Coordinates of C-alpha atoms and ligand atoms in Angstrom, one line a residue:
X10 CA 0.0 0.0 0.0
X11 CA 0.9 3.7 -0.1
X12 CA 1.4 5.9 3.0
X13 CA -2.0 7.9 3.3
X14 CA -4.1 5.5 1.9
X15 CA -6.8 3.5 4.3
X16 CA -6.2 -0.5 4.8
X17 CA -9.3 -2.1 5.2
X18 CA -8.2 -5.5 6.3
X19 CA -11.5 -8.2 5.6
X20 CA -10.6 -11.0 8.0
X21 CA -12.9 -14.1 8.0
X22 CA -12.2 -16.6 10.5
X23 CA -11.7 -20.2 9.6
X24 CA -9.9 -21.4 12.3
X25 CA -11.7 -23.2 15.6
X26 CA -9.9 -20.9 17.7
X27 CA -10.9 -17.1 17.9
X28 CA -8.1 -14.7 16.1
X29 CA -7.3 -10.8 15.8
X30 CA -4.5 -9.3 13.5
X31 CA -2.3 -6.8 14.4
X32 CA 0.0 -4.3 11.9
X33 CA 2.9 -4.6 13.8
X34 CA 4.6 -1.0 13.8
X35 CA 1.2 0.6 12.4
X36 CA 1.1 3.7 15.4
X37 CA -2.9 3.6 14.9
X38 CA -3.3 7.1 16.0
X39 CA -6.9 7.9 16.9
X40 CA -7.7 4.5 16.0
X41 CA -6.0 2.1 19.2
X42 CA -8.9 0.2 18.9
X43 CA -8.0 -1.0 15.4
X44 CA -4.2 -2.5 17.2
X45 CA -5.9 -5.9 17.0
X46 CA -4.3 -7.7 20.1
X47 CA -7.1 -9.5 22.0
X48 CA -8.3 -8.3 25.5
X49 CA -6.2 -5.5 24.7
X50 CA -8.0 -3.6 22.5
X51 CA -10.7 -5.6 21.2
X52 CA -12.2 -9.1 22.0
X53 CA -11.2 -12.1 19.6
X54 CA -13.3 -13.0 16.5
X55 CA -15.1 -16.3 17.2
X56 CA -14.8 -19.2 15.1
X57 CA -17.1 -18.6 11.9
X58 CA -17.3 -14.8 12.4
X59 CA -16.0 -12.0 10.1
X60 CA -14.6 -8.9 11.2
X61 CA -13.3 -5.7 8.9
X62 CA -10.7 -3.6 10.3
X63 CA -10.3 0.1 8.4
X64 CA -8.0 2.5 9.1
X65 CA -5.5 5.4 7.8
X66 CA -1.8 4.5 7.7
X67 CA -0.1 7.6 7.4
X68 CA 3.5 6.0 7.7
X69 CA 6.0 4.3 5.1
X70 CA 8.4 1.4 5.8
X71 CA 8.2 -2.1 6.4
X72 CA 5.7 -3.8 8.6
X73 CA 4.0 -7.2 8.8
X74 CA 0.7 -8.2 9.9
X75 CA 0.5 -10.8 12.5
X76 CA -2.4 -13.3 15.0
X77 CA -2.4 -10.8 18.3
X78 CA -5.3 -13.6 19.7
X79 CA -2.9 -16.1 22.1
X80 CA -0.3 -16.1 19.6
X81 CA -1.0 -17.2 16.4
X82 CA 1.9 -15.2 15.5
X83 CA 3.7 -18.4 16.2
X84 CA 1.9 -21.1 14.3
X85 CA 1.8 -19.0 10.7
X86 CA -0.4 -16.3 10.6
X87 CA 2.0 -14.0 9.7
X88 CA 2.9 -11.7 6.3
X89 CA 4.6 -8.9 5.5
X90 CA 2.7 -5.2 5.1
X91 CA 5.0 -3.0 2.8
X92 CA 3.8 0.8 2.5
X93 CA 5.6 2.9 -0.1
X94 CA 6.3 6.6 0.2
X95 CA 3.6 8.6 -1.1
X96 CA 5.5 12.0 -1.3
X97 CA 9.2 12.4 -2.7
X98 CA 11.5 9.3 -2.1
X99 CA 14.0 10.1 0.8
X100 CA 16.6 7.0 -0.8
X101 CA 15.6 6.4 -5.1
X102 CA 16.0 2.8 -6.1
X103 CA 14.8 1.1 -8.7
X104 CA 13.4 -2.0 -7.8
X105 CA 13.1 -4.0 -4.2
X106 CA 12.5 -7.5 -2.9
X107 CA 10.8 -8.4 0.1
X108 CA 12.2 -11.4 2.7
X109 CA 9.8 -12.8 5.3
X110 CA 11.4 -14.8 7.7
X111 CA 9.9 -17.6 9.8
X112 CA 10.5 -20.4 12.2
X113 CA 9.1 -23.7 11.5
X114 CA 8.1 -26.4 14.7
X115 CA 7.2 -29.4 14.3
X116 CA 4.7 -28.8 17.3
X117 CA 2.1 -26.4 17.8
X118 CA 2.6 -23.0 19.9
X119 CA 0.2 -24.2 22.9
X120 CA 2.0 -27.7 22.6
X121 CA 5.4 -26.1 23.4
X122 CA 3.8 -23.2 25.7
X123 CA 2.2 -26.7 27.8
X124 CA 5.9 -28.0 27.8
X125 CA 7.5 -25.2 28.9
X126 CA 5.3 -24.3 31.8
X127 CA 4.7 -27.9 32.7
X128 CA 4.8 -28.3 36.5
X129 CA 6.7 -32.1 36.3
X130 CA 8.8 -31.1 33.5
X131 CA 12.3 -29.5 33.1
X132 CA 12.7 -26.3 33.3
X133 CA 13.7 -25.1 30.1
X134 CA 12.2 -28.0 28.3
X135 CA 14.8 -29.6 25.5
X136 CA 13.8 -27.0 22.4
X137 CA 14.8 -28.7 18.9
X138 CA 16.3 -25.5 16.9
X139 CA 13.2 -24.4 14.0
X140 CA 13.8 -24.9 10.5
X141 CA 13.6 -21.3 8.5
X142 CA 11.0 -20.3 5.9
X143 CA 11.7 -17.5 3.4
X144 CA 8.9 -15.9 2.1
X145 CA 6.5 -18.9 3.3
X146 CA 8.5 -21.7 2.0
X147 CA 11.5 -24.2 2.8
X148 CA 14.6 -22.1 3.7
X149 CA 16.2 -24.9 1.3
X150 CA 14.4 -24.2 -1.9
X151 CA 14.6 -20.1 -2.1
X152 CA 14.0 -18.3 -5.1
X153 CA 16.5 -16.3 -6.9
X154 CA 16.5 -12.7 -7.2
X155 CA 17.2 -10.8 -10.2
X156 CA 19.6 -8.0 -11.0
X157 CA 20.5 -5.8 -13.6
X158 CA 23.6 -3.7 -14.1
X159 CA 24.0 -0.7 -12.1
X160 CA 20.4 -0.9 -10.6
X161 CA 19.6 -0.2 -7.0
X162 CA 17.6 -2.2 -4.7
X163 CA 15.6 -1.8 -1.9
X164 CA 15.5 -5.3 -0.1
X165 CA 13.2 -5.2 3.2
X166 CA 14.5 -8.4 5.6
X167 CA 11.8 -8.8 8.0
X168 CA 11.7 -11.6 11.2
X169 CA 8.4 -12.5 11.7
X170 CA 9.6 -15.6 13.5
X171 CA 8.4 -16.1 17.0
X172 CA 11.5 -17.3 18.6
X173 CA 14.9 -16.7 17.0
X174 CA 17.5 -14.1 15.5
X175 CA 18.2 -14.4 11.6
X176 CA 21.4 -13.0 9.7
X177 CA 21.6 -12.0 6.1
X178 CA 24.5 -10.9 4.2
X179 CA 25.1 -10.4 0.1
X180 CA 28.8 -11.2 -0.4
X181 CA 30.4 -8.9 -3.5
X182 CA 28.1 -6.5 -2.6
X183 CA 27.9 -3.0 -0.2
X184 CA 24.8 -3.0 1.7
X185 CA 23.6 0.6 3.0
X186 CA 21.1 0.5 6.1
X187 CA 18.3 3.2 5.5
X188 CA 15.3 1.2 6.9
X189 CA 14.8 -0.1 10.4
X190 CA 11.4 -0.6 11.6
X191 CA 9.4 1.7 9.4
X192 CA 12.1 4.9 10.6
X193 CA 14.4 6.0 7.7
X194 CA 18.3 6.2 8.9
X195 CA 21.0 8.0 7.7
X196 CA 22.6 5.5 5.4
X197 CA 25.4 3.1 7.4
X198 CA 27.5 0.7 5.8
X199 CA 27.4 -2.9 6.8
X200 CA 28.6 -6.4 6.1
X201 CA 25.8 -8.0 7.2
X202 CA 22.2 -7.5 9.2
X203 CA 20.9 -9.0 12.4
X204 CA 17.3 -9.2 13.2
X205 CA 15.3 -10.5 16.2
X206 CA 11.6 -11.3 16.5
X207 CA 9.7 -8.6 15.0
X208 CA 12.5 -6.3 13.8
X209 CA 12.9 -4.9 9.8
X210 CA 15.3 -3.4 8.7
X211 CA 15.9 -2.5 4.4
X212 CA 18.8 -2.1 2.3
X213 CA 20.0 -0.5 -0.9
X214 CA 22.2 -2.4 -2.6
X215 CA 23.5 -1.2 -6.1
X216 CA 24.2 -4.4 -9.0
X217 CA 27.7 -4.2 -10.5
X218 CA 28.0 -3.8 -14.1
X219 CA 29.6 -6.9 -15.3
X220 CA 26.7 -9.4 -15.7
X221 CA 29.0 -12.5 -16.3
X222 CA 29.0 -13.6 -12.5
X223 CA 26.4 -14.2 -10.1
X224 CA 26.7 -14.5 -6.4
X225 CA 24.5 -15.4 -3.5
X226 CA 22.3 -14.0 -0.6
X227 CA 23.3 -16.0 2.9
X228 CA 20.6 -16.2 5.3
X229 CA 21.8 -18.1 9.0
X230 CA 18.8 -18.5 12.1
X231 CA 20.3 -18.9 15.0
X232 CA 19.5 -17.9 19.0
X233 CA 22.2 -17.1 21.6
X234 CA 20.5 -19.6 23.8
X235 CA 19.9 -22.7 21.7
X236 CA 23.1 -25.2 22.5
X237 CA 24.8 -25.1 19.0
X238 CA 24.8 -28.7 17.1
X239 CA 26.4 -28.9 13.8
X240 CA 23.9 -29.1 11.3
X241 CA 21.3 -28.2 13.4
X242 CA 21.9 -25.0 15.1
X243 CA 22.5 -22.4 13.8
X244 CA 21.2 -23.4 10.1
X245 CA 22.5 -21.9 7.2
X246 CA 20.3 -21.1 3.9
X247 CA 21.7 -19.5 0.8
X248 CA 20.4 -17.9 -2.7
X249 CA 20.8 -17.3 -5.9
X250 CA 21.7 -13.4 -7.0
X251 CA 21.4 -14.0 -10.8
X252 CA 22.9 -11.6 -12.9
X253 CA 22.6 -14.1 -15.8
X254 CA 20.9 -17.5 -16.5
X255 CA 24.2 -19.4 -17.1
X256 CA 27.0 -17.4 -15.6
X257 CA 28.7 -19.3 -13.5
X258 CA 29.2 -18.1 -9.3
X259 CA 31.8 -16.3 -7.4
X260 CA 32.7 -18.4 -4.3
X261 CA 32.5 -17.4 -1.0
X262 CA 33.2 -19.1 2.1
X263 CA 29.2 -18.6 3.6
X264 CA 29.4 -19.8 7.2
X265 CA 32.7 -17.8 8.2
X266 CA 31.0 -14.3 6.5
X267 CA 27.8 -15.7 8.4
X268 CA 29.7 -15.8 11.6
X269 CA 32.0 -13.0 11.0
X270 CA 28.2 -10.8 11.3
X271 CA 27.7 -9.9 15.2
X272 CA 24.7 -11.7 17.1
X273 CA 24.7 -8.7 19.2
X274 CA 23.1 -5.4 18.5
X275 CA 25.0 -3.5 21.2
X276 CA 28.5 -4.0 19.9
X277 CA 29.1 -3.5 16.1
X278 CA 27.7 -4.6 12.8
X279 CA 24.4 -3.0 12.6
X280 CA 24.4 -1.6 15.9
X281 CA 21.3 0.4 16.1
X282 CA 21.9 2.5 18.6
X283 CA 24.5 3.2 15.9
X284 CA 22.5 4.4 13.6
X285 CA 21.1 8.1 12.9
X286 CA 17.4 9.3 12.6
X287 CA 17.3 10.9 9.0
X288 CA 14.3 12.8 10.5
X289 CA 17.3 14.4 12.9
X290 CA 14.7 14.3 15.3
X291 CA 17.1 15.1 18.8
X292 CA 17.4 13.3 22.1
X293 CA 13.9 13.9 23.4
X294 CA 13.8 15.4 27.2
X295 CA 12.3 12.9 30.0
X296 CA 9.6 14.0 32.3
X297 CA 9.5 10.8 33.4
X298 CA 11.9 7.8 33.6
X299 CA 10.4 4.3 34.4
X300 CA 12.6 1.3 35.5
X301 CA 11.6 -2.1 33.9
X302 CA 13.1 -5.3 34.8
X303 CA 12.5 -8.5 32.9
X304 CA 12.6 -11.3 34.5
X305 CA 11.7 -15.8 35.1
X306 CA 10.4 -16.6 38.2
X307 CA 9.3 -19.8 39.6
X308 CA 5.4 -19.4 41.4
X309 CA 4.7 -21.7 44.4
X310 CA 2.7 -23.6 41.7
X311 CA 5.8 -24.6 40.3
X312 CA 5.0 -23.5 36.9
X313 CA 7.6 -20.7 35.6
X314 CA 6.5 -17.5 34.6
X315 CA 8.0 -14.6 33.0
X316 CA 7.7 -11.0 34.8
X317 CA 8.3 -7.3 34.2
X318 CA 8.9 -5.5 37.7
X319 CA 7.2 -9.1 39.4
X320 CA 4.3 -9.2 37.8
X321 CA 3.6 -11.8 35.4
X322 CA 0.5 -10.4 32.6
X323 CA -2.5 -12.2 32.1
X324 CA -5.5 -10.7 30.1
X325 CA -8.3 -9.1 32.0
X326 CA -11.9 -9.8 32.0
X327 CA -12.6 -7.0 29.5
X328 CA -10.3 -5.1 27.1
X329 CA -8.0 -3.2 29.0
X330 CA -8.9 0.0 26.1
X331 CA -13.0 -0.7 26.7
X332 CA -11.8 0.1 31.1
X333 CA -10.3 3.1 29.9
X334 CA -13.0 4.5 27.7
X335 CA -15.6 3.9 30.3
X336 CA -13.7 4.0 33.5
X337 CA -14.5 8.3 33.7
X338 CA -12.3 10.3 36.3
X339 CA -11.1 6.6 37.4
X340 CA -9.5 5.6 34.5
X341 CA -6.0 7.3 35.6
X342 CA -5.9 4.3 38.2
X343 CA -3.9 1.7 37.3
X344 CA -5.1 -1.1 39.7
X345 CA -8.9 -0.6 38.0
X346 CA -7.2 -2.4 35.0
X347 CA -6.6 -5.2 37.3
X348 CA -3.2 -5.7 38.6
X349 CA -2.5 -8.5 35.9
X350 CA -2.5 -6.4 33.3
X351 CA 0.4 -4.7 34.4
X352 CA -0.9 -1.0 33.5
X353 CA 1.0 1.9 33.8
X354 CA -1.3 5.4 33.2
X355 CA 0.8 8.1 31.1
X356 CA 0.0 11.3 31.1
X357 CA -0.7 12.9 27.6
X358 CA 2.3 14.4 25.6
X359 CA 4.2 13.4 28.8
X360 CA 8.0 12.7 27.6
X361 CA 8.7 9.0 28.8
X362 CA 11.6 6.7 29.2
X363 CA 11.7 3.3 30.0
X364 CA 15.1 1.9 31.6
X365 CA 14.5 -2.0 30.5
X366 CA 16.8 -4.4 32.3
X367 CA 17.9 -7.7 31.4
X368 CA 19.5 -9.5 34.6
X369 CA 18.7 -12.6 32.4
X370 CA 20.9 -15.2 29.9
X371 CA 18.4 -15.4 27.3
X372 CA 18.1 -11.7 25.1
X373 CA 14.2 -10.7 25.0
X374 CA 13.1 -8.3 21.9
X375 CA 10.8 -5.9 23.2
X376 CA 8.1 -4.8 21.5
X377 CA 6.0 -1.3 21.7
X378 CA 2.8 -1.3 20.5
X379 CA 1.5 3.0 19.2
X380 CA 4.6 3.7 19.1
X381 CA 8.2 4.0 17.7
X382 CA 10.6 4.9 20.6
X383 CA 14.5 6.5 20.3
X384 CA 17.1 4.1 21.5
X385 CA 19.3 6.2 23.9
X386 CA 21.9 4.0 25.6
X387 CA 22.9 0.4 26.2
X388 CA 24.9 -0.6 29.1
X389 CA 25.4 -3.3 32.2
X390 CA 22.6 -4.2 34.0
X391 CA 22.8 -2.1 37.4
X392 CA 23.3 -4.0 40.4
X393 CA 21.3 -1.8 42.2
X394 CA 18.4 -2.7 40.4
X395 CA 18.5 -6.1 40.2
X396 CA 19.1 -8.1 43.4
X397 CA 19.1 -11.8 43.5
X398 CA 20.3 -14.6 42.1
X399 CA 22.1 -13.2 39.3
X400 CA 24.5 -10.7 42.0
X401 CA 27.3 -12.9 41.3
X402 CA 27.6 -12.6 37.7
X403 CA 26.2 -8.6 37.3
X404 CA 30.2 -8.2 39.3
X405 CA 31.8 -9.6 36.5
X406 CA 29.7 -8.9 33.2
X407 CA 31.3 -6.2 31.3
X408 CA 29.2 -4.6 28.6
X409 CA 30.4 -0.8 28.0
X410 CA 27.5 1.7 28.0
X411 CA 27.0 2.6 24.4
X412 CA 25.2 6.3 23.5
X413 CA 23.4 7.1 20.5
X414 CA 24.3 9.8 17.9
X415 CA 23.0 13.4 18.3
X416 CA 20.0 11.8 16.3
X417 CA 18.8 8.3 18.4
X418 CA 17.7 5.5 15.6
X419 CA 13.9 5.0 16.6
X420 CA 12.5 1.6 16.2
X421 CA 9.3 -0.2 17.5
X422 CA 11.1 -3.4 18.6
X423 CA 14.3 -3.7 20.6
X424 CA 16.6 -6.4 21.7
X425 CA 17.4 -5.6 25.1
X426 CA 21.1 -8.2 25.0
X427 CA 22.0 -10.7 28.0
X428 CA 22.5 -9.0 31.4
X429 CA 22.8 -5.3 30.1
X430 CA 19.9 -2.9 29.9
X431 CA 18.5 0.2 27.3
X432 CA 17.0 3.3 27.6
X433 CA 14.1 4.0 25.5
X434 CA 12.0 7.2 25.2
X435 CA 9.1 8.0 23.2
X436 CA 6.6 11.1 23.7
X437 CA 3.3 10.2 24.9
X438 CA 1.2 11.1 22.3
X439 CA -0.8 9.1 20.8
X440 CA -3.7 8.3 23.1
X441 CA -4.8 4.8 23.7
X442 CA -3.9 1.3 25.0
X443 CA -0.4 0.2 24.2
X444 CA 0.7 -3.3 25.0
X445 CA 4.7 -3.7 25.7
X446 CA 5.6 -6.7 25.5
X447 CA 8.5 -9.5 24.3
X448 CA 8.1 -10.8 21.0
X449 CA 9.1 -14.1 21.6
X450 CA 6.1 -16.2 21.7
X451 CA 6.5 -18.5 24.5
X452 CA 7.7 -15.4 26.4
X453 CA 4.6 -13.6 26.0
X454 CA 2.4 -16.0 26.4
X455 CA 4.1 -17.1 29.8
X456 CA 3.8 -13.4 31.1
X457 CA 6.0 -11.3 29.7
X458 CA 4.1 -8.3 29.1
X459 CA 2.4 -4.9 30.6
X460 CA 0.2 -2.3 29.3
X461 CA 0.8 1.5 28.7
X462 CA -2.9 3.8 29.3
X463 CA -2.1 6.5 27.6
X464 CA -4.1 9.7 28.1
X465 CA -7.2 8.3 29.0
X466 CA -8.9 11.6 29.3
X467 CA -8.4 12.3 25.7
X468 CA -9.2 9.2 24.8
X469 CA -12.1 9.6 26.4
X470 CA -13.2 12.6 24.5
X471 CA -11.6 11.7 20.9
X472 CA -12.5 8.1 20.6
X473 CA -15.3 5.6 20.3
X474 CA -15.5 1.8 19.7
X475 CA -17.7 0.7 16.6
X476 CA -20.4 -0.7 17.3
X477 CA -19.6 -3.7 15.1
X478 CA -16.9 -4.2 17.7
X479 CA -18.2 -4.0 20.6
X480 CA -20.8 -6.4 19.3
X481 CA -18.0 -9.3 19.4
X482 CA -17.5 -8.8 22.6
X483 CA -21.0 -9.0 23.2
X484 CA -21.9 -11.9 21.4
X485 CA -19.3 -13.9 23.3
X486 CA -20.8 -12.8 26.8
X487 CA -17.5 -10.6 27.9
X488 CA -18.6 -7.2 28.7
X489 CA -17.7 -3.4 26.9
X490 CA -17.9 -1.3 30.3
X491 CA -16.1 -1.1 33.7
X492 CA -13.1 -2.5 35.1
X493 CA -10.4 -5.1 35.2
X494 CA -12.6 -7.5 36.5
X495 CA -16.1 -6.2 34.3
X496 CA -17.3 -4.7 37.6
X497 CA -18.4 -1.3 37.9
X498 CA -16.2 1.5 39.8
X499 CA -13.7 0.3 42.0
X500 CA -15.0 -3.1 42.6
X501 CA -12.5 -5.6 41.8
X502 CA -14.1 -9.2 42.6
X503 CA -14.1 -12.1 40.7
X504 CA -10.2 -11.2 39.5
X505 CA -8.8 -14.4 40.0
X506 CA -5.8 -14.2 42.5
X507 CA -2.5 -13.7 41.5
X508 CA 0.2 -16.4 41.5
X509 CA 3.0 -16.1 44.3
X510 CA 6.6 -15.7 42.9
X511 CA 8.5 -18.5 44.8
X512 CA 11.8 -17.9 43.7
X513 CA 13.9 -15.8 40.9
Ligands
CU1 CU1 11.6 -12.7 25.9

């Protein structure tokens, strides 16, 4: 589509389950109810229903479209959303190709959610490494792409995969980032790209002239926290870059450029604190600075659970957006939305940053919904933060704090890396319900998630759910007004309780 123009999304449900999609990166301003993630902002479609969402998208970059209903995400209902500049072209190229990657389990998400959170079982459970699908099909079997002499292409990567990193790199040729998650950056050099779960990123690429050679795109999946088993993981996948039918290919040694790419944002590579905001938007003042820590924990019901600041999400009885709208003067409370939905009230236009620490050995990729935030600074988790059982190993972890350019990269989904933390900040304003969350599947489905109410007095004034909407709530029996728990005012009951964090 073209920035400016309305998508009007037609989504029939054929599943037995219910769904929602979300445009992941899509800031839905005025229209939060349109973000698509269940219980969030709207109630699931049932089995059998329809549902069309409609709204203005009035941004350009690369986005994807994705289940937000108990994480369908994972299982394959997933695919790209490209928008094209509507006005003058910031970067002119000539052509572009698209790359959707995916993870591929041999079991279903709820199978390996179950197995993970299993009370008998082993804690983490034995994860066989994915297999990867490029644009929906075997990683094995990709199709070639084509260039011409002296042309310039745009190629968008995009990880839609719910649990691990991918790599690509074009050997013989300079790749210049101008893309990452639907923001335009000042154009960086770079061997190679690393992506987590949910990040984009484009590059321009320009074709040599000579047309008698052609090469090959490398593609490697991988995560930092799979044990690593020849053959199995990491994987490697590789292209064709045709030039011409029969010319024969210029060799390259794949795995070592593969490896020779850095897994971790904060260092080099494609660093994107790194990077520069074309917009030359500056360092935006805080009026407030939030701490986040990410965490495991095991609950005296021996399941693990994931937490930010030790609470571990689960939905409400209504949609956290419907409490807002209908809540009145009470709607700046942040219990009212149930203290399971982890809800922090901003105040509109309010200058925010988020300190989000990682006292963990497993990377998480954060994910804001409404928003695109500037990445200000990387460094070691604080001690003083983060007590416990990591103490040991915060004394000798070494990552250097890392600041952004004069211009902070913004970017709707971060990798916050093993044991160091990142500031974020974002202006409050876009009113509405904003999940935050990790966008690694099993991570947000076993808690790892909060919600942002953001200026629920404007909200209140400026917005109203359709009635179509509301009626799939209603149909379903879950109620449109009131609190956390559907009751009226302050009247809590009928939450169930919360689990009790055993130990870290
Ligand atoms: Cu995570």
């Amino acid at each position: 589509m073209t920035e400016g123009d309305t998508l009007v999304l037609h989504v029939h449900n054929s599943l037995n389950v219910s769904t929602s999609i979300h445009a992941h990166g899509i800031f839905q301003i005025n229209t939060s109810y349109m973000d698509g993630a269940a219980m969030v902002t709207q109630c699931g479609i049932p089995p059998g229903k329809s549902f069309t969402y409609e709204y203005e998208v009035n941004q350009a970059g690369t986005f994807w479209l994705h289940g937000h209903y108990h994480h369908q995400n994972a299982d394959g209902l997933r695919t790209p959303l490209i928008v094209h500049d509507r006005k003058q072209h910031l970067y002119e190229y000539d052509g572009e190709y698209v790359f959707g990657f995916e993870d591929w389990y041999n079991q279903t998400y709820e199978a390996r959610l179950d197995e993970t959170q299993d009370p008998n079982g082993t804690f983490p459970p034995p994860s066989p490494a994915p297999n990867a699908l490029i644009n929906g099909i075997d990683g094995n079997v990709t199709k070639s792409i084509l260039f011409k002499s002296n042309k310039t292409y745009r190629i968008r990567l995009i990880n839609m995969s719910a649990t691990v990193w991918f790599k690509f790199a074009l050997p013989g040729h300079q790749m210049r980032v101008i893309e990452a998650d639907g923001k335009y950056a000042v154009p960086l050099e770079v061997n190679g790209i690393t992506l987590g779960p949910g990040q984009r990123f484009s590059v321009l690429v320009t074709a040599h002239e000579d047309i008698t050679r052609n090469y090959q795109y490398l593609v490697e999946v991988f995560a930092s926290f799979f044990p690593k088993i020849p053959g199995e993981s990491p994987k490697y996948y590789a292209g064709v870059v045709e030039y011409s039918e029969n010319a024969s290919f210029v060799d390259v040694d794949s795995i070592a450029i593969l490896e020779a790419i850095p897994e971790d944002k904060s260092f080099s590579g494609c660093a994107d604190v790194e990077l520069s905001s074309a917009d030359r938007q500056p360092v935006f003042p805080v009026n407030r600075s939030i701490d986040l820590v990410l965490r495991g924990a095991l609950f005296t019901d021996n399941i693990t659970r994931d937490i930010i600041n030790n609470i571990t999400y689960t939905e409400p009885y209504i949609p956290t957006l419907y409490s807002a709208l209908s809540l009145g003067s009470l709607a700046v409370d942040k219990d009212l939305y149930g203290i399971q939905s982890n809800a922090v009230v901003l105040k509109h236009n309010e200058y925010i940053e988020l300190v989000v620490h990682n006292p963990n050995t497993i990377p998480h990729p954060m994910h804001l919904h409404g928003h695109a935030f500037q990445i200000i600074e990387y460094g070691p988790v604080d001690p003083r933060i983060v007590l416990g059982d990591n103490r040991e190993s915060l004394s000798n972890q070494t990552a250097p704090i890392v600041k952004s350019s004069k211009y902070p990269m913004q970017r709707d989904t971060v990798v916050v890396p093993i044991m160091q933390y990142v500031k974020l900040r974002f202006r409050a304003d876009n009113p509405g319900v904003w999940l935050f969350h990790c966008h690694m599947d099993i991570h947000f489905g076993m808690g790892m998630a909060m919600t942002f109410i953001e200026a629920p007095d404007v909200m209140q004034d400026t917005m109203a759910i359709p009635e179509n909407m509301a009626q799939i709530c209603v149909d379903q029996g879950i109620g449109i007004f009131g609190n956390g728990a559907g009751n009226t005012g302050t009247d809590l009951s009928g939450l169930p309780p919360m689990p009790t964090i055993k130990s870290f």
